[in-house]
Coordinates of C-alpha atoms in Angstrom, one line a residue:
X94 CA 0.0 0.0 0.0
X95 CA 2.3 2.3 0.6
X96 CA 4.4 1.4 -2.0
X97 CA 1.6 2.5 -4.2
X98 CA 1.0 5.5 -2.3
X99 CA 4.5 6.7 -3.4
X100 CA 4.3 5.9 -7.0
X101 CA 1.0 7.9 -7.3
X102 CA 2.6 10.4 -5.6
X103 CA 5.8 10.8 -7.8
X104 CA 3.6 10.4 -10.9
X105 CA 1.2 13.2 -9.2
X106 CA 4.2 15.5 -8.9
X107 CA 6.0 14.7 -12.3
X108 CA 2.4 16.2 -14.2
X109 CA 2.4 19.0 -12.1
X110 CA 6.2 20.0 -13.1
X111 CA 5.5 19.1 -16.7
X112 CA 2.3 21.4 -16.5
X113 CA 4.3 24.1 -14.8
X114 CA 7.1 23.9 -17.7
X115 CA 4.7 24.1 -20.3
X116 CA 2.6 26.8 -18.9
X117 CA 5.3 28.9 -17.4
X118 CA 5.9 32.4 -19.1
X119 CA 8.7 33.0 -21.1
X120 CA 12.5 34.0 -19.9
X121 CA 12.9 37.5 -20.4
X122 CA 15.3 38.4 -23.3
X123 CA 19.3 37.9 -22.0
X124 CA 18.1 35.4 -18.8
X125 CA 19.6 32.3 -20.9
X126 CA 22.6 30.9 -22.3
X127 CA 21.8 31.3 -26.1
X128 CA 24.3 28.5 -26.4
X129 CA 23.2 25.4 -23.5
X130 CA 20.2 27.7 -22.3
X131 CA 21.0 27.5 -19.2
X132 CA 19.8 30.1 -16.7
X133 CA 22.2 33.1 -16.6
X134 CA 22.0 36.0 -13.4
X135 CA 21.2 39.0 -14.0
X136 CA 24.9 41.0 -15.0
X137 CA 26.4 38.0 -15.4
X138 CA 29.2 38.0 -18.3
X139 CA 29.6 34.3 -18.6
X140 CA 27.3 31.1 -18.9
X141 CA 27.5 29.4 -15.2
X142 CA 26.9 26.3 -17.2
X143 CA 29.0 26.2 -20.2
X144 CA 31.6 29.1 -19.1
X145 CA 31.3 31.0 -22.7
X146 CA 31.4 34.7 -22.1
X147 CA 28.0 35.9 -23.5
X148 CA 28.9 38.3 -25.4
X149 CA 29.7 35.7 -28.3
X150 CA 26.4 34.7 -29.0
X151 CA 25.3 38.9 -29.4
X152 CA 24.9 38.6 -33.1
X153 CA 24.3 35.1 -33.2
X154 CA 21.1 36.0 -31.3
X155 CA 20.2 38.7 -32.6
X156 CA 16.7 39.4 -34.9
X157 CA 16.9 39.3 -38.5
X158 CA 16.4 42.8 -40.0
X159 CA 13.2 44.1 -41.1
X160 CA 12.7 45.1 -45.1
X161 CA 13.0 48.6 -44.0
X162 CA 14.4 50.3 -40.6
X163 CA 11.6 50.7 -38.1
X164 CA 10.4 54.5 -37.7
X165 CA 11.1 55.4 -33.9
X166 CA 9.5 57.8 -31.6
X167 CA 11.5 59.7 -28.9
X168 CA 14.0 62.4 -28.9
X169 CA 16.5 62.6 -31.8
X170 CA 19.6 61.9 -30.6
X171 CA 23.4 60.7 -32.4
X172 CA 24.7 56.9 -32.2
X173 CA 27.9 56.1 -32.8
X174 CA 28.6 52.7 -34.7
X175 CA 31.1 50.9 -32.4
X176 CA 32.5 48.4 -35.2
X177 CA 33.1 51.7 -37.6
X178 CA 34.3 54.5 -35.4
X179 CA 38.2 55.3 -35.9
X180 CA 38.4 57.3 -32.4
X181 CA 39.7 60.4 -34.3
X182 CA 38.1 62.7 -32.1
X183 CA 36.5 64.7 -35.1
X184 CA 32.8 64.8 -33.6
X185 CA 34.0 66.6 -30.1
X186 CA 35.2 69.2 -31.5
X187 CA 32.1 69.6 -33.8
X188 CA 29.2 69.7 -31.5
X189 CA 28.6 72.3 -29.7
X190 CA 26.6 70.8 -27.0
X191 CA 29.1 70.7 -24.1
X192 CA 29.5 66.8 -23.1
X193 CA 27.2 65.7 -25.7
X194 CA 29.8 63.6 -27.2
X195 CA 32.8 62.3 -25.8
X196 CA 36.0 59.8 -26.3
X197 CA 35.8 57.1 -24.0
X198 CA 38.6 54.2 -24.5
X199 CA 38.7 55.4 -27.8
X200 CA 35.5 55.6 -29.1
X201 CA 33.2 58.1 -29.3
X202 CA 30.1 58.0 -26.8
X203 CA 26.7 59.9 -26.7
X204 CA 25.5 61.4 -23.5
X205 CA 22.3 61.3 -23.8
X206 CA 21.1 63.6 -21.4
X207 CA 22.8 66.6 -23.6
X208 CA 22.5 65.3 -26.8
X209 CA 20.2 67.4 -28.9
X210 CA 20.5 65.4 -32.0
X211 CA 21.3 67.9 -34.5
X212 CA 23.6 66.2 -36.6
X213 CA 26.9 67.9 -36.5
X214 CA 28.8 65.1 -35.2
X215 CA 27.1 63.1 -38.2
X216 CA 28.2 65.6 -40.5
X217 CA 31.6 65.8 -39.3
X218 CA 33.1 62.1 -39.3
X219 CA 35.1 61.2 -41.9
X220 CA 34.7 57.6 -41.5
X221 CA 30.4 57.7 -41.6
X222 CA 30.2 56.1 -38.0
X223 CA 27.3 58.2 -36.6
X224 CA 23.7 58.3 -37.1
X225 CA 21.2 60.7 -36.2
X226 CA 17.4 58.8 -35.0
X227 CA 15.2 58.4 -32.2
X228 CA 14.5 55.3 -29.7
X229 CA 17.1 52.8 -29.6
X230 CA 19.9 52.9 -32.4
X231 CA 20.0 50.0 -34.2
X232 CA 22.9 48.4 -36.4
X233 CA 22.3 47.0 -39.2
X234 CA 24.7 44.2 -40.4
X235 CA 25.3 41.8 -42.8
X236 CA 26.8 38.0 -41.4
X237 CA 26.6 34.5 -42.5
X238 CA 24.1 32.7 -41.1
X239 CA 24.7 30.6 -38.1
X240 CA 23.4 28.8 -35.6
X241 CA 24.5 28.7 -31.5
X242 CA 27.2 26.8 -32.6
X243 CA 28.4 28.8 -35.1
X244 CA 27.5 26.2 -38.0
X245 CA 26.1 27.7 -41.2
X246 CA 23.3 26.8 -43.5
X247 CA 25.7 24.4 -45.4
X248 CA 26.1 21.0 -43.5
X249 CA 29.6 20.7 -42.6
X250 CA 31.0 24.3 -42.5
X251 CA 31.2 26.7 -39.4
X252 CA 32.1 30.8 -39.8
X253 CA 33.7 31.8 -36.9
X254 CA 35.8 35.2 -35.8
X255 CA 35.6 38.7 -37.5
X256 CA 33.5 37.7 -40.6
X257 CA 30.6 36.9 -38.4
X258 CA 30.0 40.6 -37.3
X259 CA 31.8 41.4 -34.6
X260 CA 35.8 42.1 -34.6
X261 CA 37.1 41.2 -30.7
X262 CA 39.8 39.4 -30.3
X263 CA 38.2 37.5 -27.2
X264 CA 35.3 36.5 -28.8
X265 CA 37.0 35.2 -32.3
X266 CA 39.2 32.9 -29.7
X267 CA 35.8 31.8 -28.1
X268 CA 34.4 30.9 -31.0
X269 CA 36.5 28.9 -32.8
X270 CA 36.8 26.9 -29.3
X271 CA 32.8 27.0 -29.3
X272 CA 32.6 25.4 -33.0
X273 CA 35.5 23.2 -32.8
X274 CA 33.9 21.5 -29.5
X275 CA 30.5 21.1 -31.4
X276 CA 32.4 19.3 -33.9
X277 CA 34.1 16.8 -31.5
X278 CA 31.0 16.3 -30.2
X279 CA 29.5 15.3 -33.6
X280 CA 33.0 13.1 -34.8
X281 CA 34.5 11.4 -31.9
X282 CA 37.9 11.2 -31.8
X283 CA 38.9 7.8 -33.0
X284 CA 35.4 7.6 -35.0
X285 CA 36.1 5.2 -38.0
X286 CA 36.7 7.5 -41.2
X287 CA 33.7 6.9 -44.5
X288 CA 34.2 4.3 -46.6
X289 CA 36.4 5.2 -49.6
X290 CA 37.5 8.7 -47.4
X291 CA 40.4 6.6 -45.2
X292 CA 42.3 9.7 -45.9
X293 CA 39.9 12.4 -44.7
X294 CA 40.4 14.7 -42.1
X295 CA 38.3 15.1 -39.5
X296 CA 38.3 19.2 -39.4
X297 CA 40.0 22.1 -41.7
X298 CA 40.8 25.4 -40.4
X299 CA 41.0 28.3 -43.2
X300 CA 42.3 31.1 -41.4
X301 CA 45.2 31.2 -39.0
X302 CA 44.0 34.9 -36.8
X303 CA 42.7 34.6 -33.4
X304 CA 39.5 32.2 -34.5
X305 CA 41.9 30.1 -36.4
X306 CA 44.1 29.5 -34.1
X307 CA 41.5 29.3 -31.5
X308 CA 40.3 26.2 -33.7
X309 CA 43.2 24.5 -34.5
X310 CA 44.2 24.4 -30.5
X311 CA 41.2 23.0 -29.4
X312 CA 41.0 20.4 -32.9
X313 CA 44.8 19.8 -31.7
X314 CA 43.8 19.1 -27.7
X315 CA 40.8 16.7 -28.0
X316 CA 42.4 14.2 -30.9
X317 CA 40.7 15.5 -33.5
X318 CA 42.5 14.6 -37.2
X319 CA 43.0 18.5 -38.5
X320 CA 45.1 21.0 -40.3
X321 CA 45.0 25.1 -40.3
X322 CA 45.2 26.3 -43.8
X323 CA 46.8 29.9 -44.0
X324 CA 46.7 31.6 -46.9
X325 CA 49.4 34.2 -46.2
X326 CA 52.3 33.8 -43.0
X327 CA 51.6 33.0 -39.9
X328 CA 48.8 35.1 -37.9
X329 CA 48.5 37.4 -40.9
X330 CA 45.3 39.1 -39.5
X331 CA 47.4 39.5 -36.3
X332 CA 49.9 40.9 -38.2
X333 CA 47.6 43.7 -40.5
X334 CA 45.5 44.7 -37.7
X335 CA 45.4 47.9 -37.9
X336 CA 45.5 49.0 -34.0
X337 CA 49.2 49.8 -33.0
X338 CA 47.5 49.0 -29.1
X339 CA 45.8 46.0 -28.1
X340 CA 43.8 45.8 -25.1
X341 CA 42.0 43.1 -22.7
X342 CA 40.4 44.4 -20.0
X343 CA 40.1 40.6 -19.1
X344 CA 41.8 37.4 -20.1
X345 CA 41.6 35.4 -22.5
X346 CA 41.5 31.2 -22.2
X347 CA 42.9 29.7 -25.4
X348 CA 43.1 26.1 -25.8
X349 CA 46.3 24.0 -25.0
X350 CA 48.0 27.3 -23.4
X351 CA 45.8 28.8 -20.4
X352 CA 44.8 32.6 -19.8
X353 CA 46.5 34.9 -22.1
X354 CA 46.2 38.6 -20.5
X355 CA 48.1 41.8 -22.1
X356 CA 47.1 44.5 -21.0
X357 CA 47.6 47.9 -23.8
X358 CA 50.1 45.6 -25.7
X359 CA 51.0 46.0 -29.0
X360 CA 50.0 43.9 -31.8
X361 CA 53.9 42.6 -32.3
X362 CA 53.6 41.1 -28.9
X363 CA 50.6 39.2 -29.5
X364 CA 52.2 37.8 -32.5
X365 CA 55.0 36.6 -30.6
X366 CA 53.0 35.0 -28.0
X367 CA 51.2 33.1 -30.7
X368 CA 54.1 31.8 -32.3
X369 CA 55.3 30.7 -29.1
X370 CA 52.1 28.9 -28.6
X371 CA 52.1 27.6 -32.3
X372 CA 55.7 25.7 -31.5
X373 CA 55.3 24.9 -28.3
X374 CA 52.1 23.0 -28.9
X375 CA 53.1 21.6 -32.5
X376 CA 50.1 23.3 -34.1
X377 CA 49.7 22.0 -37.7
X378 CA 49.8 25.0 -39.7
X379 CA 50.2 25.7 -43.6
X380 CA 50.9 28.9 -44.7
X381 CA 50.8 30.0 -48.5
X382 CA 47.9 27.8 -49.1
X383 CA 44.9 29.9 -50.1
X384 CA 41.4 28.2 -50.3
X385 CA 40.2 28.9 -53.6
X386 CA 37.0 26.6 -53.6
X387 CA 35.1 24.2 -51.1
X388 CA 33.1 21.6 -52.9
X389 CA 30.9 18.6 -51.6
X390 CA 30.5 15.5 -52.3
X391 CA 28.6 13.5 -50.5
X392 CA 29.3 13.4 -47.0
X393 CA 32.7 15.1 -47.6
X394 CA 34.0 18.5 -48.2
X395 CA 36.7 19.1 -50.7
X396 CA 38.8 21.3 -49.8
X397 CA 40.4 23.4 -53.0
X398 CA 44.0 24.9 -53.0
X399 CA 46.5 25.4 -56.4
X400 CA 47.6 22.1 -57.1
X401 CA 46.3 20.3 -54.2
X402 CA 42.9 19.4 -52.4
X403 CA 42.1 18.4 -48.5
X404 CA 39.5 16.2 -48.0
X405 CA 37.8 16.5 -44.7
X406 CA 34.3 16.2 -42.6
X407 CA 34.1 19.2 -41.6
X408 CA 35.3 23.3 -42.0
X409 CA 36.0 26.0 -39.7
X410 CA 36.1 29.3 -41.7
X411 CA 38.2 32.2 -40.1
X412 CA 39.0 34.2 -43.1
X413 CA 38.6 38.2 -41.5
X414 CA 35.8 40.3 -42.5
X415 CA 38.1 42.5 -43.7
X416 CA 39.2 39.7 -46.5
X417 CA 42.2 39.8 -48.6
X418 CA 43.6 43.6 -48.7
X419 CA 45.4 44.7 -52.2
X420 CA 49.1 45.0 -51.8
X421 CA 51.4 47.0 -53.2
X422 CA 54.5 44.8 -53.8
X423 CA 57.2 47.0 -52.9
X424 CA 60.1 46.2 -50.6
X425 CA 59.6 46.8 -46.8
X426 CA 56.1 46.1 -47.4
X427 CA 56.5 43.7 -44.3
X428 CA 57.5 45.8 -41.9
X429 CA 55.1 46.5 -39.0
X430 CA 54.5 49.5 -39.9
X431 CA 52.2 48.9 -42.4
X432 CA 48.3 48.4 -42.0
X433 CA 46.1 48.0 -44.6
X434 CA 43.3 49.8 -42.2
X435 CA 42.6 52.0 -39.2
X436 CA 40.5 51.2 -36.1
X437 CA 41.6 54.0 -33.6
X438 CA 43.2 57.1 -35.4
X439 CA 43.8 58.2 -32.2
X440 CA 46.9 55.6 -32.1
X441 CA 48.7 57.8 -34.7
X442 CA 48.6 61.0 -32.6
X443 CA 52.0 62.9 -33.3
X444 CA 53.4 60.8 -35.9
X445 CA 54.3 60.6 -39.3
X446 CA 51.8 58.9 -41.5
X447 CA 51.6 58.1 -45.3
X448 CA 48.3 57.3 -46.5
X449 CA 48.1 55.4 -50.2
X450 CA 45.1 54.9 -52.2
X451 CA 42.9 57.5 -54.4
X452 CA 39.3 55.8 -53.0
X453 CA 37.3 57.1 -50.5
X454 CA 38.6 55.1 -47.9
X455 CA 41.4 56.4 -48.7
X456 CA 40.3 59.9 -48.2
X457 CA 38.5 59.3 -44.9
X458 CA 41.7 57.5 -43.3
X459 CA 43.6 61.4 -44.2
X460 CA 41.2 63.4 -42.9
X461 CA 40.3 61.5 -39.8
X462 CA 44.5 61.1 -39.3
X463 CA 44.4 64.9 -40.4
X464 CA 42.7 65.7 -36.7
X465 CA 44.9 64.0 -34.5
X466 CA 47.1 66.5 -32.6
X467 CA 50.9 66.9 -34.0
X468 CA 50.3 64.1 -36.6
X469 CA 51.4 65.0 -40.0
X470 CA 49.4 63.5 -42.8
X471 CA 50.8 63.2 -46.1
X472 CA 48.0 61.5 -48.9
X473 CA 50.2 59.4 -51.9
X474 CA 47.7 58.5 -54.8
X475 CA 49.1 57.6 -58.4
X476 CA 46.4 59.3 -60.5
X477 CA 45.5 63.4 -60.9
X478 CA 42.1 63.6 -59.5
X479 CA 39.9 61.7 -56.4
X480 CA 36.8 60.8 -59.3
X481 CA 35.6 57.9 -57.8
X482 CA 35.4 59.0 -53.9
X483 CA 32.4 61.0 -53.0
X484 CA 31.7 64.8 -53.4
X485 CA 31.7 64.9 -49.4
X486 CA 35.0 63.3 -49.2
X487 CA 36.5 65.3 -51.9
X488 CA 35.7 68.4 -50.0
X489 CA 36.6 67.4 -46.8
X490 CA 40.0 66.8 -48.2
X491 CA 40.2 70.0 -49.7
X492 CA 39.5 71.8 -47.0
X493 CA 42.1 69.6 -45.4
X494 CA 44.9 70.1 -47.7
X495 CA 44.3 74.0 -48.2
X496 CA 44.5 74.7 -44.1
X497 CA 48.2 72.4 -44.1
X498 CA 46.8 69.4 -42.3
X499 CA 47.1 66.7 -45.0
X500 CA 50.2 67.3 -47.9
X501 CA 48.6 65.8 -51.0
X502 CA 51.2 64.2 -53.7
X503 CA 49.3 63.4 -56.8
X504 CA 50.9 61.1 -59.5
X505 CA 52.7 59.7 -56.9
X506 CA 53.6 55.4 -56.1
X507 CA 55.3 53.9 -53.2
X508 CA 59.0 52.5 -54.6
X509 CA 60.3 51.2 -51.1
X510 CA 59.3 51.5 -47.1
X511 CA 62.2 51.6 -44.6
X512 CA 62.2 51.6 -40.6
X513 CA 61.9 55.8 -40.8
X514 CA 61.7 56.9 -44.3
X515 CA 59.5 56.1 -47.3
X516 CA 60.6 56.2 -50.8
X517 CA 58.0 57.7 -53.3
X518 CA 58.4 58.5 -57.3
X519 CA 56.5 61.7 -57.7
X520 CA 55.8 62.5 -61.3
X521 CA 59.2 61.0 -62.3
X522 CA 61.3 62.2 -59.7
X523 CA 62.7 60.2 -56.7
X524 CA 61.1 61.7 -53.1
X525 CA 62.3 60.4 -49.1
X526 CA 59.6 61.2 -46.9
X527 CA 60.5 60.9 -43.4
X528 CA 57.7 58.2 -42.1
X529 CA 56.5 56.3 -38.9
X530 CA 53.6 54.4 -40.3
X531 CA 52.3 53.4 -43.6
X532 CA 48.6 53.1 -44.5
X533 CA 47.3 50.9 -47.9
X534 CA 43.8 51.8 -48.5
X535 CA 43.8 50.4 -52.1
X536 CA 41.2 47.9 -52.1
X537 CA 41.0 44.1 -51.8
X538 CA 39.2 40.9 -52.4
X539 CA 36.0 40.4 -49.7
X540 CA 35.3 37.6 -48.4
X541 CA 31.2 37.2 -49.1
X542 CA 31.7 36.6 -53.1
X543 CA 33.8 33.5 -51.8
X544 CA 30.8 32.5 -49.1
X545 CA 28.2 32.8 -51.7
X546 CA 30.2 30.7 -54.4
X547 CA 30.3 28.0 -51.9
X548 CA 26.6 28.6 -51.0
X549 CA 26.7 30.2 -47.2
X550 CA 23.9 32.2 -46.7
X551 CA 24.4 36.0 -46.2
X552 CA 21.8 37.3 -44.1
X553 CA 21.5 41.0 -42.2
X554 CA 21.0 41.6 -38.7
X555 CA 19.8 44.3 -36.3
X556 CA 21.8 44.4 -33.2
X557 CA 20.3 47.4 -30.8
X558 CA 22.7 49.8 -29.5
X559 CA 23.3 51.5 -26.3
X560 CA 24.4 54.8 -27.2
X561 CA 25.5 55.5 -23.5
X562 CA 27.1 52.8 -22.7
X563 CA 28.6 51.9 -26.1
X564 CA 31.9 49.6 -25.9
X565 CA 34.5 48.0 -27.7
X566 CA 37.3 45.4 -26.3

């Protein structure tokens, strides 16, 4: 009897917890893991659960855009965009609404409780990073589509790191740990390989940044059969990042070596932490193999270099949303001194920069430069006129070059870069130009046209932005 008693009893409770689950309202927005769903407290940076810091899954979960922007109501107000703001400093001195707008950790932030939202700051930025709206600013931007862990629409491949919308550091080493360990949970270490594939790797890595890396590590640690495919040296996103500072305001875990914590290091030391990691672990890495095509067939992906092909279960992609910048194939083009892009223009403050390129990148990298205090600008383009950059642009620059902040050398090309000079040939004649850093804005090859030919799906997103309390790491 009262063994019965019990099991009516435990069968009693288990509907009324099944009822309760069913019935019970919805988790507020940010209360779960988008990753294990596990619960997550309130202010809380990392899954209790899973340990992944949250912030890697911000695009992932965020909504898919809307055919058209919302209208908002509310007070008008600027937004800065965090991933496109150069920290040049350009905006301060253009509102005139004291505290409206300040650098913060180089970035421009809105206050919102003096922001009037007329649009100067807009107006002023070279690089286009501010908006003027009401409500909450949201970004719109275009990613592959992926799931929680980070695998796209077509089976087999994952996008992790910069290309998937979001360019930190910390979260392109978290997620190529996050996609790597969904993949050893899927293929087993040890797993018997496909009939007719006894050759096929288990996992290949195209990218050898932070994500890369990241990937290859944790393929490396659990067994899994792998290689990284790099199609430059080494770390080359490490290596053309353009910030001359690095900065964790927290540490970073990466597979196989422990917590990795610089604090406002530059880029060169980064690199030579990861090549110490890279030997001391025996990382498999190839550079000068660039993936020109991945092609399936059946349960495999075929991996495409020149003159050779990898076949293997799955692919990690870590190419950079930046992609494949356009060189320009001149001696000392190696040095680290030159960056094919600029993140905080506020990092060239008193130096002496040469900016190449006739485009209206270009143009916006020497004017933002232009405002730094006691840097001197000088802008190198090989034609006679700036036709293809905007009207805005052009003018900006004009204004630039006629008050002595930028020195403009048409018909000019780059010969050779040195430690402290730069060799130019203006219109024939052989020019030194005393130089600290070197900037190529001539272009390159994205990466999407390579994602589409291989069928990921490019979808955008709206990621809501706090203009207060806006930040970048």
């Amino acid at each position: 009897m009262l063994l019965t008693t019990l099991v009516v009893v435990a069968i009693t409770a288990l509907s009324v917890w099944r009822h309760l689950r069913q019935h019970a309202p919805a988790r507020p927005a940010g209360q779960a893991c988008a990753r294990c769903r596990a619960a997550v407290p309130e202010g809380a940076r990392t899954c209790p659960k899973c340990g992944v810091p949250l912030q890697v899954f911000e695009v992932v979960a965020a909504p898919a855009a809307t055919a058209a922007p919302a209208a908002a109501a509310g007070q008008r107000h600027a937004v800065v965009r965090a991933d496109v703001c150069a920290g040049c400093g350009t905006c301060v001195a253009a509102c005139p609404e004291d505290g409206a707008i300040r650098l913060e950790k180089k970035l421009a932030v809105v206050d919102l409780a003096h922001c009037v939202g007329h649009g100067d700051c807009a107006a002023a930025c070279p690089v286009n990073a501010i908006v003027v709206g009401a409500g909450d600013g949201v970004q719109r931007v275009e990613v592959p589509e992926v799931d929680r862990s980070f695998r796209a629409n077509v089976p087999g491949i994952y996008v992790v790191g910069e290309l998937g919308g979001r360019g930190l550091i910390k979260n392109a080493v978290n997620e190529g740990k996050v996609a790597v360990e969904a993949i050893a949970q899927e293929l087993p270490p040890g797993q018997l390989r496909l009939d007719g594939y006894l050759h096929a790797l288990d996992v290949v890595i195209v990218g050898s940044g932070p994500a890369g890396l990241s990937a290859g590590l944790e393929a490396h640690r659990v067994g899994l059969k792998y290689v990284v495919l790099e199609q430059g040296s080494l770390a080359d996103t490490i290596r053309r990042y353009p910030r001359h500072k690095l900065l964790f305001a927290e540490p970073l875990t990466v597979p196989l070596y422990g917590d990795l914590w610089i604090s406002d290091a530059s880029k060169e030391n980064l690199l030579a932490v990861w090549e110490t990691i890279v030997r001391k672990t025996g990382l498999t890495v190839l550079t000068e193999h660039k993936v020109t095509n991945i092609i399936r067939r059946d349960d495999i992906l075929e991996v495409v270099v020149p003159g050779r092909k990898f076949l293997t279960r799955r692919v990690v992609l870590a190419l950079g949303r930046r992609g494949t910048p356009r060189k320009l194939g001149v001696p000392g083009e190696e040095l680290g001194k030159v960056v094919y892009d600029v993140a905080e223009m506020e990092d060239f403050k008193g130096r002496r920069v040469l900016v190449v390129g006739g485009g209206d990148s270009a143009l916006e990298s020497a004017i933002g430069l232009a405002s730094q205090p006691g840097t001197t600008v000088t802008l190198s383009y090989r034609g006679t006129s700036f036709d293809k950059a905007k009207e805005r642009n052009r003018a900006k620059l004009d204004a630039a070059v006629a008050a002595g902040r930028v020195r403009l050398m048409l018909q000019s090309q780059v010969r050779e870069i040195r430690d402290d000079v730069v060799v130019l040939d203006v219109e024939g004649a052989s020019t030194i130009l005393p130089n600290d850093d070197v900037i190529v804005r001539i272009g390159g090859e994205a990466p999407f046209a390579f994602l589409e030919k291989i069928g990921v799906r490019i979808i955008t997103k709206e990621i809501r932005l706090q203009p207060d309390v806006q930040q970048r790491a």
